[in-house]
XYZ file of C-alpha atoms in Angstrom:
733
model
C -49.001 -24.752 -25.488
C -47.961 -28.422 -25.629
C -48.653 -30.856 -22.802
C -46.003 -33.560 -22.539
C -46.200 -36.851 -20.701
C -43.019 -38.584 -19.557
C -41.282 -41.120 -21.778
C -39.963 -44.430 -20.508
C -36.874 -44.508 -22.716
C -34.692 -41.701 -24.101
C -35.762 -40.632 -27.554
C -34.001 -38.219 -29.870
C -34.898 -36.494 -33.116
C -32.382 -33.814 -34.100
C -32.896 -31.297 -36.884
C -30.210 -28.609 -36.955
C -30.925 -24.908 -37.286
C -30.314 -22.976 -40.475
C -30.787 -26.145 -42.562
C -27.733 -27.793 -40.961
C -28.406 -31.518 -40.500
C -26.886 -33.310 -37.535
C -26.313 -37.055 -37.204
C -28.846 -38.981 -35.143
C -28.141 -39.105 -31.386
C -25.766 -36.106 -31.518
C -26.133 -34.770 -28.013
C -24.588 -33.601 -24.760
C -26.050 -34.329 -21.350
C -25.700 -31.749 -18.588
C -25.838 -33.425 -15.176
C -25.853 -31.798 -11.754
C -23.905 -33.866 -9.209
C -23.076 -32.464 -5.798
C -20.408 -29.791 -6.103
C -20.986 -29.084 -9.793
C -20.701 -25.615 -11.328
C -24.357 -24.819 -10.541
C -24.255 -25.995 -6.916
C -24.939 -23.016 -4.614
C -24.364 -20.676 -7.561
C -26.019 -17.609 -9.025
C -26.251 -15.748 -12.313
C -23.331 -16.476 -14.620
C -22.672 -20.028 -13.434
C -21.837 -22.133 -16.475
C -20.633 -25.493 -17.739
C -19.195 -26.469 -21.134
C -19.510 -29.887 -22.771
C -18.433 -31.171 -26.169
C -21.018 -32.782 -28.437
C -19.168 -35.972 -29.476
C -20.987 -36.226 -32.806
C -21.110 -32.666 -34.099
C -17.854 -31.750 -32.272
C -19.479 -28.542 -31.059
C -18.680 -27.038 -27.663
C -21.938 -26.281 -25.871
C -21.920 -23.900 -22.889
C -24.953 -23.652 -20.587
C -25.111 -20.449 -18.511
C -27.501 -19.282 -15.789
C -29.257 -16.081 -16.906
C -31.632 -15.529 -13.973
C -33.259 -17.254 -10.989
C -36.789 -16.589 -9.733
C -37.717 -17.135 -6.097
C -41.004 -18.321 -4.621
C -42.110 -14.738 -4.103
C -41.674 -13.914 -7.800
C -38.555 -11.785 -7.332
C -35.635 -12.168 -9.752
C -31.996 -12.517 -8.761
C -31.099 -10.076 -11.536
C -32.707 -7.209 -9.580
C -29.871 -7.520 -7.017
C -32.340 -6.790 -4.237
C -31.284 -8.043 -0.758
C -34.168 -10.544 -0.580
C -33.629 -11.790 -4.138
C -30.276 -13.495 -3.722
C -31.642 -16.738 -5.141
C -29.283 -19.579 -6.082
C -29.367 -22.893 -7.852
C -28.413 -25.807 -5.632
C -27.747 -29.547 -5.855
C -25.976 -30.252 -2.555
C -26.822 -33.724 -1.257
C -29.064 -34.640 -4.182
C -27.056 -34.963 -7.409
C -29.909 -32.988 -8.981
C -30.688 -29.298 -9.475
C -33.221 -27.107 -7.720
C -33.645 -23.508 -6.593
C -32.739 -22.123 -3.178
C -34.932 -19.051 -2.712
C -33.598 -16.311 -0.461
C -36.910 -16.486 1.413
C -39.351 -19.351 1.898
C -42.875 -17.910 2.055
C -44.346 -21.306 1.170
C -42.687 -22.965 4.136
C -41.493 -25.916 2.042
C -39.189 -28.261 3.950
C -37.026 -28.914 0.883
C -37.110 -25.368 -0.472
C -33.328 -25.081 -0.697
C -32.876 -28.044 -3.042
C -36.045 -28.466 -5.173
C -38.145 -26.533 -7.651
C -41.032 -25.378 -5.459
C -44.164 -23.558 -6.651
C -43.204 -20.227 -8.212
C -39.484 -20.979 -8.479
C -37.764 -20.868 -11.864
C -34.340 -21.168 -13.475
C -33.538 -19.258 -16.661
C -30.523 -20.246 -18.751
C -29.182 -20.058 -22.299
C -26.687 -21.768 -24.599
C -23.856 -20.142 -26.523
C -24.612 -22.121 -29.710
C -27.735 -23.170 -31.527
C -29.137 -26.279 -29.873
C -31.899 -28.801 -30.317
C -33.635 -29.822 -27.090
C -33.706 -33.588 -26.570
C -34.670 -34.784 -23.095
C -35.031 -33.802 -19.453
C -35.211 -36.014 -16.346
C -36.443 -35.172 -12.844
C -36.024 -36.838 -9.448
C -38.287 -36.667 -6.416
C -41.456 -36.545 -8.570
C -43.766 -38.631 -6.363
C -47.153 -37.049 -6.948
C -49.060 -34.804 -9.360
C -46.939 -31.825 -10.383
C -46.400 -29.483 -13.312
C -43.202 -28.016 -14.719
C -43.384 -25.499 -17.568
C -40.487 -24.964 -19.963
C -40.783 -21.690 -21.856
C -38.727 -19.678 -24.327
C -39.218 -17.168 -27.127
C -37.974 -19.960 -29.417
C -40.917 -22.363 -28.943
C -44.419 -22.733 -27.546
C -44.569 -23.510 -23.836
C -43.896 -27.147 -22.956
C -46.027 -28.185 -19.984
C -44.537 -31.275 -18.340
C -46.990 -33.247 -16.215
C -46.654 -36.476 -14.282
C -48.901 -37.948 -11.603
C -45.889 -39.522 -9.915
C -46.355 -43.012 -11.390
C -43.907 -42.621 -14.297
C -40.168 -42.075 -14.482
C -40.058 -38.273 -14.571
C -38.299 -38.360 -17.958
C -39.631 -36.099 -20.731
C -38.969 -35.988 -24.485
C -38.556 -32.305 -25.415
C -39.604 -32.712 -29.019
C -36.385 -31.550 -30.744
C -37.345 -27.902 -30.279
C -34.733 -25.600 -31.841
C -33.236 -22.784 -29.770
C -30.881 -20.163 -31.269
C -27.723 -19.241 -29.385
C -28.309 -16.747 -26.550
C -32.071 -17.337 -26.370
C -33.305 -17.644 -22.765
C -35.052 -20.834 -21.631
C -36.969 -20.985 -18.349
C -37.866 -24.039 -16.276
C -40.521 -23.211 -13.668
C -42.744 -25.144 -11.285
C -46.199 -23.964 -12.293
C -48.294 -26.293 -10.136
C -49.362 -24.986 -6.744
C -49.553 -26.394 -3.237
C -53.056 -27.856 -3.714
C -53.456 -30.857 -1.420
C -51.961 -33.944 -3.047
C -49.646 -32.068 -5.392
C -45.913 -32.705 -5.287
C -44.363 -29.351 -4.374
C -40.720 -30.320 -4.810
C -38.971 -31.871 -7.826
C -35.382 -31.505 -9.028
C -33.597 -31.752 -12.352
C -31.256 -34.741 -12.822
C -30.131 -34.049 -16.376
C -30.836 -31.975 -19.483
C -29.859 -33.335 -22.892
C -29.409 -31.136 -25.969
C -27.691 -31.385 -29.365
C -25.302 -28.679 -30.517
C -25.441 -27.342 -34.069
C -22.188 -26.833 -35.935
C -21.527 -23.557 -37.712
C -19.903 -24.114 -41.064
C -16.698 -22.320 -42.083
C -17.021 -19.482 -44.586
C -13.644 -20.274 -46.148
C -12.956 -22.280 -49.302
C -12.574 -26.067 -49.175
C -9.029 -26.830 -50.298
C -7.138 -30.087 -50.892
C -3.460 -30.145 -49.959
C -1.385 -30.656 -53.134
C 2.092 -29.674 -51.952
C 3.768 -33.055 -52.326
C 5.280 -35.465 -49.797
C 7.370 -32.611 -48.416
C 5.797 -29.229 -48.859
C 5.327 -25.684 -47.623
C 2.149 -24.253 -46.153
C 2.147 -20.485 -46.318
C 0.236 -17.693 -48.026
C 2.493 -17.533 -51.101
C 2.823 -21.129 -52.328
C 0.411 -22.803 -54.754
C 0.253 -25.901 -52.615
C -3.504 -26.462 -52.680
C -6.324 -27.356 -55.050
C -9.702 -25.634 -55.158
C -11.479 -28.320 -57.101
C -8.937 -29.013 -59.849
C -7.432 -25.523 -59.851
C -4.076 -24.857 -58.076
C -4.559 -22.068 -55.581
C -3.063 -20.184 -52.648
C -4.254 -20.675 -49.093
C -6.141 -17.733 -47.551
C -6.968 -17.189 -43.902
C -10.144 -19.067 -42.926
C -9.902 -21.722 -45.656
C -10.561 -25.372 -44.854
C -7.760 -27.824 -45.674
C -8.036 -31.568 -46.364
C -5.086 -33.972 -46.398
C -5.828 -37.237 -48.237
C -2.307 -38.715 -48.236
C 0.791 -38.739 -46.040
C 2.961 -35.613 -46.156
C 5.625 -33.687 -44.283
C 4.333 -30.107 -44.203
C 6.340 -27.135 -42.955
C 4.294 -24.083 -42.011
C 5.703 -20.680 -42.880
C 6.866 -18.149 -40.274
C 3.627 -16.164 -40.457
C 0.695 -17.576 -38.465
C -1.625 -19.789 -40.501
C -5.282 -19.242 -39.607
C -7.555 -21.999 -40.922
C -11.158 -23.021 -40.565
C -11.188 -26.813 -40.516
C -7.996 -28.863 -40.895
C -8.764 -32.517 -41.636
C -6.395 -35.451 -42.089
C -8.320 -38.170 -43.930
C -5.402 -40.360 -45.121
C -5.430 -44.069 -44.333
C -1.694 -44.806 -44.079
C 1.503 -43.074 -43.051
C 1.611 -39.724 -41.293
C 0.677 -36.141 -42.010
C 3.280 -34.130 -40.086
C 2.770 -30.446 -39.271
C 6.075 -28.709 -38.557
C 7.386 -25.156 -38.461
C 5.269 -22.126 -37.572
C 2.045 -21.537 -35.662
C -1.258 -23.017 -36.882
C -4.595 -21.737 -35.594
C -7.702 -23.666 -36.643
C -11.349 -23.742 -35.663
C -11.234 -27.541 -35.879
C -8.410 -30.060 -36.138
C -9.599 -33.505 -37.184
C -8.102 -36.908 -37.911
C -10.768 -38.891 -39.749
C -8.597 -41.413 -41.590
C -6.806 -44.455 -40.189
C -3.392 -42.819 -40.588
C -1.498 -40.630 -38.120
C -1.582 -36.845 -37.693
C 1.711 -35.767 -36.130
C 1.969 -32.335 -34.465
C 5.560 -31.099 -34.345
C 4.743 -27.396 -34.134
C 2.579 -25.090 -32.022
C -1.091 -25.604 -32.928
C -4.175 -23.907 -31.499
C -7.574 -25.511 -32.161
C -11.096 -24.832 -30.994
C -11.850 -28.557 -31.163
C -9.372 -31.380 -31.697
C -11.320 -34.408 -32.933
C -9.670 -37.828 -33.295
C -12.338 -40.071 -34.780
C -10.050 -42.561 -36.554
C -6.363 -43.411 -36.581
C -4.149 -41.405 -34.250
C -2.996 -37.916 -33.359
C 0.533 -37.653 -31.964
C 2.423 -34.860 -30.220
C 6.168 -35.383 -30.530
C 8.824 -33.714 -28.375
C 8.377 -30.410 -30.227
C 4.602 -30.554 -30.475
C 2.321 -28.228 -28.521
C -1.429 -28.523 -28.976
C -3.876 -26.201 -27.236
C -7.545 -27.054 -27.702
C -10.744 -25.859 -26.103
C -12.062 -29.427 -26.333
C -10.808 -32.872 -27.296
C -12.927 -35.626 -28.885
C -11.808 -39.252 -28.938
C -13.957 -41.940 -30.589
C -14.016 -45.161 -32.642
C -10.990 -46.571 -30.833
C -8.724 -43.768 -32.058
C -5.463 -42.880 -30.308
C -4.072 -39.715 -28.764
C -0.343 -40.038 -28.155
C 1.710 -37.549 -26.149
C 5.377 -38.455 -26.519
C 8.165 -37.327 -24.212
C 8.389 -33.529 -24.363
C 5.004 -33.089 -26.060
C 2.525 -30.732 -24.417
C -1.274 -30.664 -24.545
C -3.262 -27.826 -23.011
C -6.961 -28.641 -22.571
C -8.956 -25.457 -21.972
C -12.251 -27.318 -21.766
C -13.764 -30.771 -21.781
C -12.618 -34.054 -23.282
C -15.471 -36.110 -24.736
C -15.545 -39.834 -25.452
C -17.592 -40.668 -28.526
C -18.839 -44.075 -29.671
C -16.072 -46.661 -29.292
C -13.926 -44.558 -26.957
C -10.202 -44.567 -27.541
C -6.601 -44.798 -26.361
C -4.425 -42.295 -24.501
C -0.693 -43.012 -24.700
C 1.373 -40.907 -22.315
C 5.162 -41.084 -22.133
C 5.687 -38.317 -19.542
C 2.510 -36.553 -18.451
C -0.887 -35.448 -19.729
C -3.487 -33.403 -17.839
C -7.173 -33.414 -18.762
C -10.076 -31.579 -17.161
C -13.560 -33.099 -17.249
C -13.773 -36.240 -19.399
C -17.408 -36.638 -20.411
C -19.078 -39.807 -21.633
C -22.730 -40.628 -22.295
C -22.277 -44.210 -23.554
C -22.416 -46.946 -20.927
C -19.110 -48.845 -20.571
C -17.448 -46.856 -23.341
C -13.762 -47.882 -23.366
C -10.847 -45.641 -22.415
C -7.418 -47.290 -22.491
C -4.428 -45.542 -20.963
C -1.015 -46.737 -22.214
C 2.567 -45.561 -21.805
C 4.764 -45.171 -18.697
C 3.694 -41.603 -17.924
C 0.947 -40.236 -15.690
C -2.482 -39.137 -16.907
C -3.936 -36.512 -14.536
C -7.726 -36.193 -14.365
C -8.640 -32.970 -12.566
C -12.391 -32.794 -13.103
C -13.840 -36.291 -13.185
C -14.443 -39.119 -15.653
C -17.821 -40.136 -17.092
C -21.163 -39.631 -15.382
C -22.960 -41.665 -12.749
C -26.314 -41.544 -14.562
C -25.605 -42.823 -18.084
C -21.889 -42.721 -18.734
C -19.529 -44.836 -16.618
C -16.355 -45.767 -18.496
C -14.686 -49.143 -19.059
C -11.283 -47.907 -17.912
C -8.186 -49.921 -18.729
C -4.971 -48.703 -17.135
C -2.428 -50.744 -19.076
C 0.716 -49.141 -17.633
C 1.979 -46.022 -15.907
C -0.422 -44.091 -13.732
C -3.696 -42.214 -13.631
C -3.953 -39.586 -10.901
C -7.465 -38.318 -10.154
C -7.646 -35.138 -8.097
C -10.242 -32.765 -6.669
C -13.138 -33.038 -4.230
C -16.876 -32.512 -4.653
C -19.600 -34.364 -6.530
C -18.392 -33.357 -9.980
C -14.978 -34.960 -9.340
C -16.253 -38.511 -9.781
C -14.334 -41.288 -11.529
C -17.159 -43.452 -12.899
C -16.075 -46.927 -14.023
C -18.006 -49.989 -15.140
C -17.580 -53.434 -16.722
C -14.250 -53.996 -18.460
C -12.269 -51.878 -16.012
C -8.779 -53.233 -15.422
C -5.836 -51.748 -13.509
C -2.330 -52.883 -14.410
C -0.697 -49.586 -13.445
C -1.248 -47.284 -10.471
C -4.625 -45.567 -10.056
C -3.971 -42.675 -7.666
C -6.912 -41.130 -5.819
C -6.252 -37.666 -4.423
C -9.666 -36.529 -3.231
C -12.293 -37.722 -5.710
C -15.054 -40.307 -5.502
C -14.394 -43.571 -7.358
C -17.910 -44.691 -8.333
C -17.956 -48.346 -9.411
C -20.959 -49.508 -11.437
C -21.580 -53.203 -10.770
C -18.328 -54.800 -11.931
C -15.134 -56.545 -10.884
C -11.937 -54.515 -11.092
C -8.990 -56.802 -11.753
C -5.378 -56.384 -12.770
C -1.760 -56.501 -11.661
C -1.642 -52.856 -10.533
C -2.822 -50.985 -7.453
C -5.151 -48.288 -6.194
C -3.167 -45.787 -4.126
C -5.032 -43.310 -1.895
C -2.924 -40.150 -1.931
C -5.507 -37.783 -0.440
C -8.684 -38.520 1.524
C -10.963 -40.240 -1.015
C -14.042 -42.464 -1.377
C -14.816 -45.726 -3.183
C -18.551 -46.256 -3.636
C -20.875 -48.739 -5.328
C -23.425 -47.232 -7.690
C -26.988 -47.793 -6.470
C -28.967 -50.512 -8.299
C -26.037 -51.483 -10.527
C -25.084 -54.714 -8.739
C -22.280 -55.979 -6.549
C -18.687 -54.787 -6.909
C -15.398 -56.568 -6.280
C -11.977 -54.919 -6.355
C -9.181 -57.491 -6.519
C -6.214 -55.140 -6.894
C -4.319 -54.049 -3.767
C -5.130 -50.767 -2.013
C -2.408 -48.627 -0.459
C -3.660 -46.107 2.103
C -1.348 -43.102 2.120
C -4.439 -41.140 3.280
C -7.821 -42.050 4.830
C -10.285 -44.008 2.662
C -14.081 -44.068 2.863
C -15.810 -47.124 1.372
C -19.541 -46.870 0.737
C -21.643 -49.897 -0.170
C -25.202 -48.944 -1.025
C -28.046 -50.998 0.430
C -29.634 -53.743 -1.658
C -27.707 -55.782 -4.211
C -24.776 -53.381 -4.197
C -22.263 -55.116 -1.928
C -18.595 -54.131 -2.100
C -15.831 -56.710 -1.711
C -12.212 -55.635 -1.374
C -10.316 -58.885 -1.958
C -6.901 -57.388 -2.604
C -4.398 -56.624 0.124
C -4.925 -53.321 1.967
C -1.805 -51.675 3.376
C -0.589 -48.233 4.422
C -0.327 -45.946 7.425
C -3.907 -44.670 7.366
C -7.316 -46.116 8.145
C -10.627 -47.011 6.582
C -14.184 -45.820 7.212
C -17.277 -47.770 6.137
C -20.302 -45.674 5.135
C -23.744 -46.239 3.505
C -26.169 -48.937 4.623
C -24.953 -51.890 2.542
C -22.292 -54.565 3.104
C -18.571 -54.060 2.512
C -16.277 -57.057 2.961
C -12.497 -57.102 3.385
C -11.451 -60.600 2.322
C -7.784 -60.054 1.515
C -4.724 -59.384 3.655
C -5.432 -56.248 5.666
C -2.198 -54.742 6.913
C -3.207 -51.093 7.116
C -2.065 -49.408 10.323
C -4.806 -46.823 10.784
C -8.134 -46.903 12.603
C -11.276 -48.678 11.397
C -14.578 -46.812 11.611
C -18.067 -48.133 10.758
C -20.598 -45.284 10.591
C -23.343 -47.079 8.621
C -24.144 -50.563 7.357
C -21.889 -53.565 7.866
C -18.146 -54.024 7.489
C -17.171 -57.697 7.337
C -13.614 -58.863 8.070
C -12.506 -62.280 6.823
C -9.207 -62.174 8.723
C -8.063 -61.110 12.191
C -5.619 -58.555 10.877
C -6.488 -55.182 12.398
C -3.402 -53.337 13.654
C -2.776 -53.960 17.372
C -2.135 -50.243 17.906
C -5.298 -49.096 16.112
C -8.759 -48.116 17.314
C -12.198 -49.282 16.184
C -15.136 -46.839 16.083
C -18.742 -48.076 15.766
C -21.354 -45.378 15.170
C -24.959 -45.044 14.066
C -26.245 -48.359 12.694
C -22.714 -49.521 11.947
C -21.980 -53.220 12.552
C -18.589 -54.954 12.559
C -18.938 -58.520 11.251
C -15.973 -60.573 12.464
C -16.223 -63.683 10.296
C -12.816 -65.209 11.044
C -13.646 -67.034 14.287
C -10.562 -65.687 16.055
C -9.557 -62.927 18.412
C -8.276 -59.699 16.841
C -6.297 -57.364 19.100
C -6.822 -53.587 18.926
C -5.835 -50.791 21.259
C -9.226 -49.142 21.797
C -12.933 -49.437 21.009
C -15.404 -46.564 20.812
C -19.204 -46.504 20.620
C -20.356 -43.136 19.274
C -16.925 -41.674 20.201
C -17.250 -42.908 23.803
C -14.333 -45.151 24.730
C -15.208 -48.588 26.063
C -13.370 -50.465 28.851
C -10.611 -52.920 28.013
C -11.790 -56.497 27.471
C -13.158 -58.863 24.830
C -16.076 -57.835 22.618
C -18.241 -59.667 20.105
C -21.660 -61.071 19.338
C -23.555 -63.997 20.858
C -22.306 -66.095 17.928
C -18.912 -66.345 19.642
C -18.629 -69.749 21.366
C -14.876 -70.398 21.620
C -14.353 -67.989 24.516
C -16.408 -66.276 27.173
C -16.633 -62.618 26.225
C -16.429 -59.759 28.671
C -18.970 -57.783 26.643
C -21.594 -59.225 24.249
C -23.294 -56.771 21.902
C -25.402 -58.070 19.017
C -26.238 -54.534 17.899
C -22.584 -53.673 17.249
C -21.075 -57.050 16.300
C -21.861 -60.208 14.344
C -19.925 -63.310 13.378
C -17.830 -65.856 15.260
C -14.776 -63.613 15.769
C -14.156 -61.113 18.531
C -12.066 -58.073 19.456
C -9.496 -58.045 22.230
C -9.333 -54.426 23.426
C -6.179 -53.655 25.411
C -6.818 -50.073 26.528
C -9.794 -48.586 28.348
C -10.645 -44.943 28.906
C -8.283 -42.829 31.020
C -10.064 -40.914 33.760
C -10.415 -37.215 32.940
C -10.842 -34.284 35.254
C -14.563 -34.474 34.503
C -14.588 -38.140 35.529
C -12.909 -37.302 38.852
C -15.368 -34.444 39.429
C -18.371 -36.665 38.584
C -17.069 -39.406 40.868
C -16.768 -36.938 43.749
C -20.520 -36.341 43.451
C -21.281 -40.024 42.699
C -23.079 -39.069 39.467
C -24.674 -41.921 37.546
C -25.490 -39.810 34.475
C -22.980 -38.675 31.895
C -22.158 -35.138 30.802
C -25.496 -34.759 29.050
C -27.483 -35.951 32.077
C -29.196 -33.633 34.573
C -28.677 -35.330 37.921
C -30.421 -32.673 40.041
C -33.182 -31.835 37.571
C -32.435 -28.114 37.554
C -32.407 -27.779 33.766
C -28.617 -27.668 33.461
C -26.762 -30.722 32.217
C -23.878 -32.062 34.270
C -21.306 -30.855 31.753
C -22.476 -27.261 32.177
C -22.434 -27.500 35.976
C -18.877 -28.887 35.799
C -17.701 -26.064 33.509
C -19.105 -23.305 35.734
C -18.209 -24.717 39.161
C -21.764 -25.570 40.251
C -23.100 -28.436 42.383
C -24.799 -31.068 40.174
C -26.660 -32.605 43.126
C -28.395 -29.432 44.309
C -31.104 -27.902 42.141
C -30.581 -24.518 43.755
C -27.014 -24.389 42.430
C -27.750 -23.346 38.865
C -26.531 -19.768 38.383
C -22.831 -19.080 37.777
C -23.338 -15.299 37.408
C -22.260 -13.722 40.699
C -22.518 -10.073 39.599
C -24.614 -8.819 36.698
C -23.239 -6.099 34.443
C -22.557 -2.907 36.425
C -23.060 0.219 34.276
C -20.661 2.242 36.419
C -17.700 -0.119 36.108
C -18.683 -2.067 32.960
C -17.957 -5.372 34.716
C -19.711 -8.637 35.547
C -18.541 -11.757 37.416
C -19.077 -15.499 37.062
C -17.643 -18.737 38.490
C -15.895 -21.508 36.601
C -13.798 -24.569 37.315
C -10.177 -23.419 37.428
C -8.680 -24.271 33.984
C -5.165 -23.491 35.237
C -5.181 -26.024 38.066
C -7.266 -28.701 36.364
C -7.061 -30.144 32.852
C -10.616 -29.308 31.905
C -9.977 -28.945 28.185
C -12.453 -26.042 28.247
C -12.230 -22.531 26.885
C -14.632 -19.667 27.594
C -15.989 -17.074 25.188
C -18.291 -14.048 25.424
C -21.127 -12.671 23.313
C -23.629 -9.846 23.683
C -27.147 -9.148 22.465
C -29.640 -6.315 22.681
C -32.674 -8.457 21.771
C -32.132 -11.998 23.125
C -33.005 -13.333 19.675
C -31.087 -16.526 18.943
C -29.601 -14.997 15.788
C -28.841 -11.709 17.539
C -25.698 -12.643 19.471
C -22.310 -11.153 18.584
C -18.976 -12.406 19.934
C -16.667 -9.935 21.666
C -13.292 -9.929 23.418
C -13.169 -8.590 26.957
C -10.979 -5.615 27.833
C -9.650 -7.535 30.853
C -10.302 -10.523 33.137
C -9.477 -10.613 36.851
C -9.451 -13.857 38.808
C -10.378 -13.515 42.492
C -10.866 -16.357 44.952
C -10.132 -16.693 48.660
C -8.963 -20.284 48.231
C -6.822 -19.529 45.188
C -9.475 -20.761 42.835
C -9.196 -24.409 43.881
C -11.312 -25.822 42.414
C -13.648 -22.910 41.539
C -12.481 -19.425 40.644
C -14.365 -16.132 40.396
C -13.751 -14.260 37.146
C -14.502 -10.544 36.781
C -14.820 -9.458 33.163
C -14.471 -5.851 31.947
C -16.626 -5.135 28.879
C -15.441 -3.033 25.932
C -16.552 0.570 26.507
C -18.423 0.647 23.204
C -20.954 -1.894 24.498
C -21.965 0.227 27.478
C -23.762 2.746 25.267
C -26.605 0.280 24.582
C -29.814 0.985 26.483
C -30.425 -2.764 26.777
C -27.526 -5.186 27.004
C -27.344 -8.941 27.597
C -24.094 -10.876 27.975
C -23.577 -14.616 27.479
C -20.676 -16.832 28.603
C -20.107 -20.065 26.696
C -17.826 -22.963 27.677
C -16.614 -25.191 24.905
């Protein structure tokens, strides 16, 4: 058993299995943002990443989950439906089906007794693990048949990051992470996993290593002596590895060519693959020349580490993973097609993507801070599963021309960008979170919100400014984290939709704001440098949200709401306003020298008329007569809110002989109540024991025609009358 203390900085020592040596720092980092593959997931959940150094696809899969009571999800017992979970935390924990320990955060953390068992599909070397929420003494044990138990301890004063000692784990070998400390007073009983870093080990090809020797124009088939094995001319056989060291135009024969590794290492000109189908374990361009695909090629991994790889109008490349590093280029010309079955990884130095028509990529992983990715060409690059990571791998994204469309919702669909990001084309957000890591985004392009999306500053990474215009074709949430993480939108904001400010920091709109939609501040401060809110729009101020009007002028809007309650028409602002006398001064909701001119107040509702008839001072949630029923309930069921004795709307309890009961309600046909009524039954009165049902019939009876209160007789379904004990509930909503 090895006891491990946390490390302050990531450390890595990688020694491959089976005497295979890997380059230093070869690794993949599995992170667990909200909505990732392991969020609210069970056995079989998995994620695949590409090791950018060894070019090995590494898949992590959940094998089993242990609950606090020691039961395993693999037993399929009703009380053992345990899941992994990261909702709301961007870190992984276990959600036990039961909570015998009574832990308040049991659904998101590793609590005492809980464990997660997983495996990898390739040989890996363990590198590092990081935890969040580790604020006091705790113990996590990492165990596997492949190594002696690693006992991770931290008294809460360190970073929660642990060096895993380069332990080697063969493919398919289970690894278990368990909280092995108990609930002794003072112990931390809830920690969660932020990331797990491993290095994948490459499996060498069993085929011969051949050098292409077929001339500038040659044939690649199973019958032509177009290769050298050492200095000996030879035929190609399935599974052989092929190296190109000079430019060539190569036509593949009609029969499928099945290769191990295909490597283009030439430094000038182009190696062109034309003709029939090529299937390869690995397709690599390691020289500074170009590898041109003009045929149909299938590759486990396509690695572009130097030079360029181009798909022309006849080229089709299908790869499980794509690696781009050292400033290399991937060019998809008009008509070319790339199918990415898995992840795209950015290695050291990043690279270029040139798109003439369209290119779709899934997850684009990156573990190097501010690694560059440059998109060129007039076409559109579609990112369906995020870019970079928020922990260690935001990308310096340069959109030189054309468009990038980012789609998808959930924590894993983040577009993480950092210093060096520039937008000269159109960045289209259709659902994801654009996480900006302490930088200024400049350029001559635009950010267009196609579907409801979020722009957020990364915590503790510094202030952010976005100078390019924003076009709101859908609602936008902007989140500025508290502290030195302010967000400034200095470009023009236009469009038919509105903007919501979230998180507790400061977001400032300093450009021309011509968007037509509503403005909502649900947390923190939204500062406006100009009086440019749409006259027909509404402003909503909720929670601790503050609207800072820094322009010193009046800004006209249609309506103002506090916590969704509409305010009267008039002028609103803070005590800093001196140019005019305000109708309403509110220093909790406003700051700055500017003010709002609200043109529309609330329109009286049927409830307002009813409340006025009783001269009620309290709102719907008040209880004017102290009978335990709020005014809204008394309104819905035709009761008198000024008489405590008027508190029961049930006029006839359930009659077993007729299967009916009766109650009163305010007539929804004669008055615009906006209410609907539903029914539920229970045999226990337990809160979780109510079941909705639809009545067989309803009869309205009232001597005055039900104005304003009607009597409703409800006939129960016959099946309910067989219960020895029966309770019925009426709900107005």
